PDB file of C-alpha atoms in Angstrom:
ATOM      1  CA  UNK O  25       5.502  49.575 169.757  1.00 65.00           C
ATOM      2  CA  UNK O  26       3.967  51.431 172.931  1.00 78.00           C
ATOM      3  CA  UNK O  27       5.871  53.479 174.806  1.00 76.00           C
ATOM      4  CA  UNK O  28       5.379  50.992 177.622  1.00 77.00           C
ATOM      5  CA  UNK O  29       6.751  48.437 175.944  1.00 81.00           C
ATOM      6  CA  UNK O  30      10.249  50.784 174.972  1.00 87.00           C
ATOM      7  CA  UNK O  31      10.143  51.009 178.512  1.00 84.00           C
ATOM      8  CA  UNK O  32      10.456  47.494 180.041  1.00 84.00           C
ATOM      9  CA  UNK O  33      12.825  46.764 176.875  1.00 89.00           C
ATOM     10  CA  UNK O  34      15.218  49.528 177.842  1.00 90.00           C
ATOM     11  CA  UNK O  35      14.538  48.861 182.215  1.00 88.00           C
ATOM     12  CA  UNK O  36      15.280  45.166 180.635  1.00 89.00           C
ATOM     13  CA  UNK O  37      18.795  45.982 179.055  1.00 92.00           C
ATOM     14  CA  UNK O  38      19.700  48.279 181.954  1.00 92.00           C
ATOM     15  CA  UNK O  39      19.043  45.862 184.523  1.00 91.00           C
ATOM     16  CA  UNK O  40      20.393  43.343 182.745  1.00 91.00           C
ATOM     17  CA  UNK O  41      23.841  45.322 182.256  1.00 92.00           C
ATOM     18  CA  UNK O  42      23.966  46.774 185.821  1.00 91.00           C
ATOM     19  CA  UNK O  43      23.650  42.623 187.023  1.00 90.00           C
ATOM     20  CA  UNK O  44      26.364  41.643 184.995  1.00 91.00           C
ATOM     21  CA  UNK O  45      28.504  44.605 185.189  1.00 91.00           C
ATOM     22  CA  UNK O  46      28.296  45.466 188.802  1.00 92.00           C
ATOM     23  CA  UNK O  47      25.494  43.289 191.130  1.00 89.00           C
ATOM     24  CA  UNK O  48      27.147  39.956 189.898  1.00 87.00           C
ATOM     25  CA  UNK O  49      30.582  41.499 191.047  1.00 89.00           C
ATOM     26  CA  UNK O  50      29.220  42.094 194.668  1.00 87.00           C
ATOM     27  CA  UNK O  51      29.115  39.555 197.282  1.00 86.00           C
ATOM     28  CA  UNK O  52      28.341  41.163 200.962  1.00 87.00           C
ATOM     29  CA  UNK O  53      30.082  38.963 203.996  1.00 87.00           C
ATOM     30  CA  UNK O  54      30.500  36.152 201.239  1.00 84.00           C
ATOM     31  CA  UNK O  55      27.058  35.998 201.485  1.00 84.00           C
ATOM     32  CA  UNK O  56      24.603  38.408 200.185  1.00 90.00           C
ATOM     33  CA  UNK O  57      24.664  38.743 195.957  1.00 90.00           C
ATOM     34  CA  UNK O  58      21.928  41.455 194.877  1.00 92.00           C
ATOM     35  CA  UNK O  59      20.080  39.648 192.287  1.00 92.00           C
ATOM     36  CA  UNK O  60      17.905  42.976 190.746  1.00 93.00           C
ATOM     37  CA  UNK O  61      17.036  42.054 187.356  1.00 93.00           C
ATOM     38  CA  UNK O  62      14.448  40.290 188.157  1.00 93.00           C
ATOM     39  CA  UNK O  63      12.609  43.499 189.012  1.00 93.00           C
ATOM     40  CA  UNK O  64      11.502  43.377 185.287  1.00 92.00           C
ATOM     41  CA  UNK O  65       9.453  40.149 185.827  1.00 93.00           C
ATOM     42  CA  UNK O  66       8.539  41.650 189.066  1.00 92.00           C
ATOM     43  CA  UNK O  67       6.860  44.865 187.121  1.00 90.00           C
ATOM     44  CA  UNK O  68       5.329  42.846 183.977  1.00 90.00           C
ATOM     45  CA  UNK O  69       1.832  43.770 183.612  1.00 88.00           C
ATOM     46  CA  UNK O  70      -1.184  41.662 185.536  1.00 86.00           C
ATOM     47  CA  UNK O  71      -2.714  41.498 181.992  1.00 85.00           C
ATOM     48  CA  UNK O  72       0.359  40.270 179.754  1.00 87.00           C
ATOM     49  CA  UNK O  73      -0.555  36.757 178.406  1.00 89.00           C
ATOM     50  CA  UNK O  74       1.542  33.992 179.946  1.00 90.00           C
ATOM     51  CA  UNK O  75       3.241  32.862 177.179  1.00 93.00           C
ATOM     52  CA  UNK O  76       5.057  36.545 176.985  1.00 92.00           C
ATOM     53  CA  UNK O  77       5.440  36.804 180.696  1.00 92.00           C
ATOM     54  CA  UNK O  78       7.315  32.928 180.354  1.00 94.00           C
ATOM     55  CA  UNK O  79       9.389  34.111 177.126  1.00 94.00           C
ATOM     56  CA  UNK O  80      10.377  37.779 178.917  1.00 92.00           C
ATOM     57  CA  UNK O  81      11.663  35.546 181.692  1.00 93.00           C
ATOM     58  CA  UNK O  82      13.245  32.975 180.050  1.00 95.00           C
ATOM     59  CA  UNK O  83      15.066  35.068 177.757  1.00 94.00           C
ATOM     60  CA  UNK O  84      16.046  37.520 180.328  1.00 93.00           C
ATOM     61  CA  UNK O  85      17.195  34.993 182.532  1.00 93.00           C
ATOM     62  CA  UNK O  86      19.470  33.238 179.195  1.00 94.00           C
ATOM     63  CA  UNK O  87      21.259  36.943 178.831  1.00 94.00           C
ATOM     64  CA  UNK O  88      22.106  37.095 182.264  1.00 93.00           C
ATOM     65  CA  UNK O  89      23.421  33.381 181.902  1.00 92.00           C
ATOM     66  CA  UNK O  90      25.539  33.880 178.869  1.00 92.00           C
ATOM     67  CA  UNK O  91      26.665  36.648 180.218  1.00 91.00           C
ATOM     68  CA  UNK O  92      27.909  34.992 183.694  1.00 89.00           C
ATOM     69  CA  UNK O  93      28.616  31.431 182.309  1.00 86.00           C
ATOM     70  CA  UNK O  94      26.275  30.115 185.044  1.00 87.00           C
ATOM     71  CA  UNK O  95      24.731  27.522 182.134  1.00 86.00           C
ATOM     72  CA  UNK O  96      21.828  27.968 182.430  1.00 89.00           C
ATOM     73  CA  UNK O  97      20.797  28.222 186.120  1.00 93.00           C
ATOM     74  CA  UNK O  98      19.049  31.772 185.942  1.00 93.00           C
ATOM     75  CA  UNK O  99      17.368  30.983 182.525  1.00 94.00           C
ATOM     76  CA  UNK O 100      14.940  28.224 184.918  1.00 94.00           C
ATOM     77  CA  UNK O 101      14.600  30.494 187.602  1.00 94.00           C
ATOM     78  CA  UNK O 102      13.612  33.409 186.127  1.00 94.00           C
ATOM     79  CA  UNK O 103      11.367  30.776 183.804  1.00 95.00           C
ATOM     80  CA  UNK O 104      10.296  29.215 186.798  1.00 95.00           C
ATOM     81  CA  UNK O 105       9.893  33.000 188.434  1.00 95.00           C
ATOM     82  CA  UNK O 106       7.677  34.184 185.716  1.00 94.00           C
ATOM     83  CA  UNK O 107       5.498  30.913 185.898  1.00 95.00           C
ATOM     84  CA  UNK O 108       4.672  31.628 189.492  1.00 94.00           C
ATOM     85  CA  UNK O 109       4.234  35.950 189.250  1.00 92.00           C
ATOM     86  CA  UNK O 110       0.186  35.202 188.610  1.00 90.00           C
ATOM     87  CA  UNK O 111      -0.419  32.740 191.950  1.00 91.00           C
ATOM     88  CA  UNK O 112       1.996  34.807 193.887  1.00 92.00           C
ATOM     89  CA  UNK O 113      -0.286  38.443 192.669  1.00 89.00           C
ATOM     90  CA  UNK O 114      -3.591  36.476 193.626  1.00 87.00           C
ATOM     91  CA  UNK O 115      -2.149  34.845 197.117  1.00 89.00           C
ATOM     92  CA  UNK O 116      -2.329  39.054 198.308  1.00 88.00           C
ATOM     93  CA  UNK O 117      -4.909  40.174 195.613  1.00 83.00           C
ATOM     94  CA  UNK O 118      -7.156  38.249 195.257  1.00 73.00           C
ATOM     95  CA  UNK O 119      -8.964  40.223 192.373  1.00 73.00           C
ATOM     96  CA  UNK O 120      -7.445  41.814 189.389  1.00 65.00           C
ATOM     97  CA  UNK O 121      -9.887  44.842 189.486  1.00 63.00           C
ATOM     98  CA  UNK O 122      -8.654  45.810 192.969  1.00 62.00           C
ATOM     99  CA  UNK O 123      -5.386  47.067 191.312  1.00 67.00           C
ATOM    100  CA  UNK O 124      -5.751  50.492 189.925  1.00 68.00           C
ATOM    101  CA  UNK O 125      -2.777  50.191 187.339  1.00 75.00           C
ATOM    102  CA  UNK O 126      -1.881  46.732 185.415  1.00 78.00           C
ATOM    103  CA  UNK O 127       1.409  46.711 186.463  1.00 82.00           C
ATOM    104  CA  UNK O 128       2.325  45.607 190.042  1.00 85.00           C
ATOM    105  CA  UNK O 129       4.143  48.936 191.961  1.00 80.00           C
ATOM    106  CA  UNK O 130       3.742  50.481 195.364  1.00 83.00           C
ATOM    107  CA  UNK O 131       0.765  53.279 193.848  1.00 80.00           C
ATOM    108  CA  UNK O 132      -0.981  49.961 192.357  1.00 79.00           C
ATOM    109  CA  UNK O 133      -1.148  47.240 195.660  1.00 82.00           C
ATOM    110  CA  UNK O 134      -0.279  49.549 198.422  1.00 83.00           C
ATOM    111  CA  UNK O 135       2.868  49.433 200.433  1.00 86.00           C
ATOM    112  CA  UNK O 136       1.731  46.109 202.672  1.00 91.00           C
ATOM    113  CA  UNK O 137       0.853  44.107 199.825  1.00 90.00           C
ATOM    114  CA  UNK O 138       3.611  45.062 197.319  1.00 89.00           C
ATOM    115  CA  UNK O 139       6.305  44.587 200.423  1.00 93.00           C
ATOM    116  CA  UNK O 140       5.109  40.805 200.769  1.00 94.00           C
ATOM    117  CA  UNK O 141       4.867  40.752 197.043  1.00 93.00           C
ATOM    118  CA  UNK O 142       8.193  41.649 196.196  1.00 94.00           C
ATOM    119  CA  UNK O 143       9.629  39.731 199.235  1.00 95.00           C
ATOM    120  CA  UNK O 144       7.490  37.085 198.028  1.00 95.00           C
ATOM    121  CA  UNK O 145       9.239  37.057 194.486  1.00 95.00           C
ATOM    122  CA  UNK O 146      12.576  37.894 195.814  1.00 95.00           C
ATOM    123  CA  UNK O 147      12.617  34.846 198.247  1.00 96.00           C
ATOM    124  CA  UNK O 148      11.333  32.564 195.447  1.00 96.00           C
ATOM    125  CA  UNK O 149      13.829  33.572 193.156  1.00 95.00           C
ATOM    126  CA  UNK O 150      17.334  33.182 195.303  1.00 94.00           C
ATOM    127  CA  UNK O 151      15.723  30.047 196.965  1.00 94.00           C
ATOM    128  CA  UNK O 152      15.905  28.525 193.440  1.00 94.00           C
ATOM    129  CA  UNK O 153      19.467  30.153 192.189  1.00 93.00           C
ATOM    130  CA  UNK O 154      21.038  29.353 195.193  1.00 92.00           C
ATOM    131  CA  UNK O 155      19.382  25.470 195.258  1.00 91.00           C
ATOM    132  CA  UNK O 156      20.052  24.909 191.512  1.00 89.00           C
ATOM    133  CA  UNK O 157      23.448  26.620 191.951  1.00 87.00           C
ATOM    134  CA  UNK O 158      24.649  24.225 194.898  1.00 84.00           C
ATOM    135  CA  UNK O 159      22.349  21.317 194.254  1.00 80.00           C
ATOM    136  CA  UNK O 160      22.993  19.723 197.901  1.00 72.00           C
ATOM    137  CA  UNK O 161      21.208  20.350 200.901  1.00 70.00           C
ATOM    138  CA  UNK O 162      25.163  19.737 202.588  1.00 79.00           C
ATOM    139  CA  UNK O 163      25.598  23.128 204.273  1.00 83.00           C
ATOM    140  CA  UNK O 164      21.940  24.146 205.025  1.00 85.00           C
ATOM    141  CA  UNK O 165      23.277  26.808 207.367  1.00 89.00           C
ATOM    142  CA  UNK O 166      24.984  28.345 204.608  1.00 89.00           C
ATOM    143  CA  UNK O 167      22.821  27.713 202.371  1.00 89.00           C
ATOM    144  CA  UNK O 168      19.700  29.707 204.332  1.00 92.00           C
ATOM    145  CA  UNK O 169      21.803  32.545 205.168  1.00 93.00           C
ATOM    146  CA  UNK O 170      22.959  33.087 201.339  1.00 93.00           C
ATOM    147  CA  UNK O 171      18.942  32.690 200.600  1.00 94.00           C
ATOM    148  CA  UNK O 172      18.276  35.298 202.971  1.00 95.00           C
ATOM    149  CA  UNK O 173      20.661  37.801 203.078  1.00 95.00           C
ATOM    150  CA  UNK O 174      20.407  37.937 198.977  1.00 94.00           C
ATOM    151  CA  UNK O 175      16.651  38.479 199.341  1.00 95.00           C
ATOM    152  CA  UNK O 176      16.607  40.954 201.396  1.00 95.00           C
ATOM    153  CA  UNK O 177      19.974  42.320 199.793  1.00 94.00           C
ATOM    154  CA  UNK O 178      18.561  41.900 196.351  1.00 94.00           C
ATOM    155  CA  UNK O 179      14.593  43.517 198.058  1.00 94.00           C
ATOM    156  CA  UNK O 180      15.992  46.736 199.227  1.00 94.00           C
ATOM    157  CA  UNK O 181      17.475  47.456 196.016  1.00 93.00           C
ATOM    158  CA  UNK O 182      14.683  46.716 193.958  1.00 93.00           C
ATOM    159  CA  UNK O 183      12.264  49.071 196.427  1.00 92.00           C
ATOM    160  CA  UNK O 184      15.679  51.990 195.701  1.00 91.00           C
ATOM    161  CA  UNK O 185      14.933  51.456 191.477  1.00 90.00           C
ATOM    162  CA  UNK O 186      11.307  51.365 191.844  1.00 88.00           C
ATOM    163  CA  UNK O 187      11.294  54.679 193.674  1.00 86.00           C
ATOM    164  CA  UNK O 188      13.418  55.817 190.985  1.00 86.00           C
ATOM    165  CA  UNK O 189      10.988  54.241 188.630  1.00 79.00           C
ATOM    166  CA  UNK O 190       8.269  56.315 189.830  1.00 73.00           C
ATOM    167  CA  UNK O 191       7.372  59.141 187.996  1.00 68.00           C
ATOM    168  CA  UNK O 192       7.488  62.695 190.493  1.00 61.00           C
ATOM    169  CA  UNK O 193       3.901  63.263 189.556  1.00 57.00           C
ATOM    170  CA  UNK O 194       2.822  60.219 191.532  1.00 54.00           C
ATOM    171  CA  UNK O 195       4.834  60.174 194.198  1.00 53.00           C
ATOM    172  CA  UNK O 196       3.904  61.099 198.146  1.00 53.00           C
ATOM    173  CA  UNK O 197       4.649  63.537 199.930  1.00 44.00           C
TER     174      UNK O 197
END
């Protein structure tokens, strides 16, 4: 195995402990729940095949599930999260040799594009947990502000573990 790949599986278990353990735990103004684990979907390489990229998120997604006992609800949207990661990458690149690394990071896009790409991704992914979780459109009020908040909750964290991601030698000053 590459040392890139020991790298997304330990980010992968990490993330994946830190959601159930802590992030699943928090719920800011009974809104906001930080949903970070998808940051590993998020930072898949451009050039993994889409089979992987659909079995990396639809396993991660079953951990987190068996985990929570949510049956099943974040195994489809990180499934359905990793089936949109290409479209979403082309909507603000709109060729693959504009990116100077394969994976998708502030150095990579620039911080413009890789904002509205990880907002992007973020906002896809609690508009489907949160619409699979309460399957009724009954309180949209409720339901918007939970979308919301948790995106831009769940955003801000992800920009706090990519920064740690980062390695010093590439980092501005």
């Amino acid at each position: 195995m590459s040392k890139t790949t020991l790298q997304f599986i330990l980010l992968s278990l990490v993330l994946v402990l830190a959601q159930v353990l802590v992030f699943n735990h928090i719920c800011l103004f009974n809104l906001a729940v930080p949903m970070v684990f998808i940051y590993v979907i998020v930072r898949l390489p451009i050039t993994l095949n889409t089979n992987r990229v659909l079995t990396v998120g639809f396993f991660l997604g079953l951990v987190v599930d068996i985990f929570s006992d949510t049956l099943g609800m974040n195994a489809l949207a990180c499934t359905i999260l990793a089936m949109v990661r290409r479209p979403v990458i082309r909507l603000y690149v709109p060729r693959e040799e504009d990116l100077t690394r394969p994976e998708p990071s502030l150095q990579s896009l620039g911080t413009p594009v890789y904002l509205k790409y990880l907002l992007t991704m973020s906002l896809i992914y609690c508009s489907l947990i949160f619409l699979i979780e309460s399957f009724t459109f009954f309180h949209p009020l409720q339901l918007a502000l939970r979308i919301v908040s948790s995106t831009i909750l769940s955003m801000l964290l992800m920009l706090g573990i990519d920064s740690l991601m980062t390695p010093r030698s590439e980092k501005r000053l």
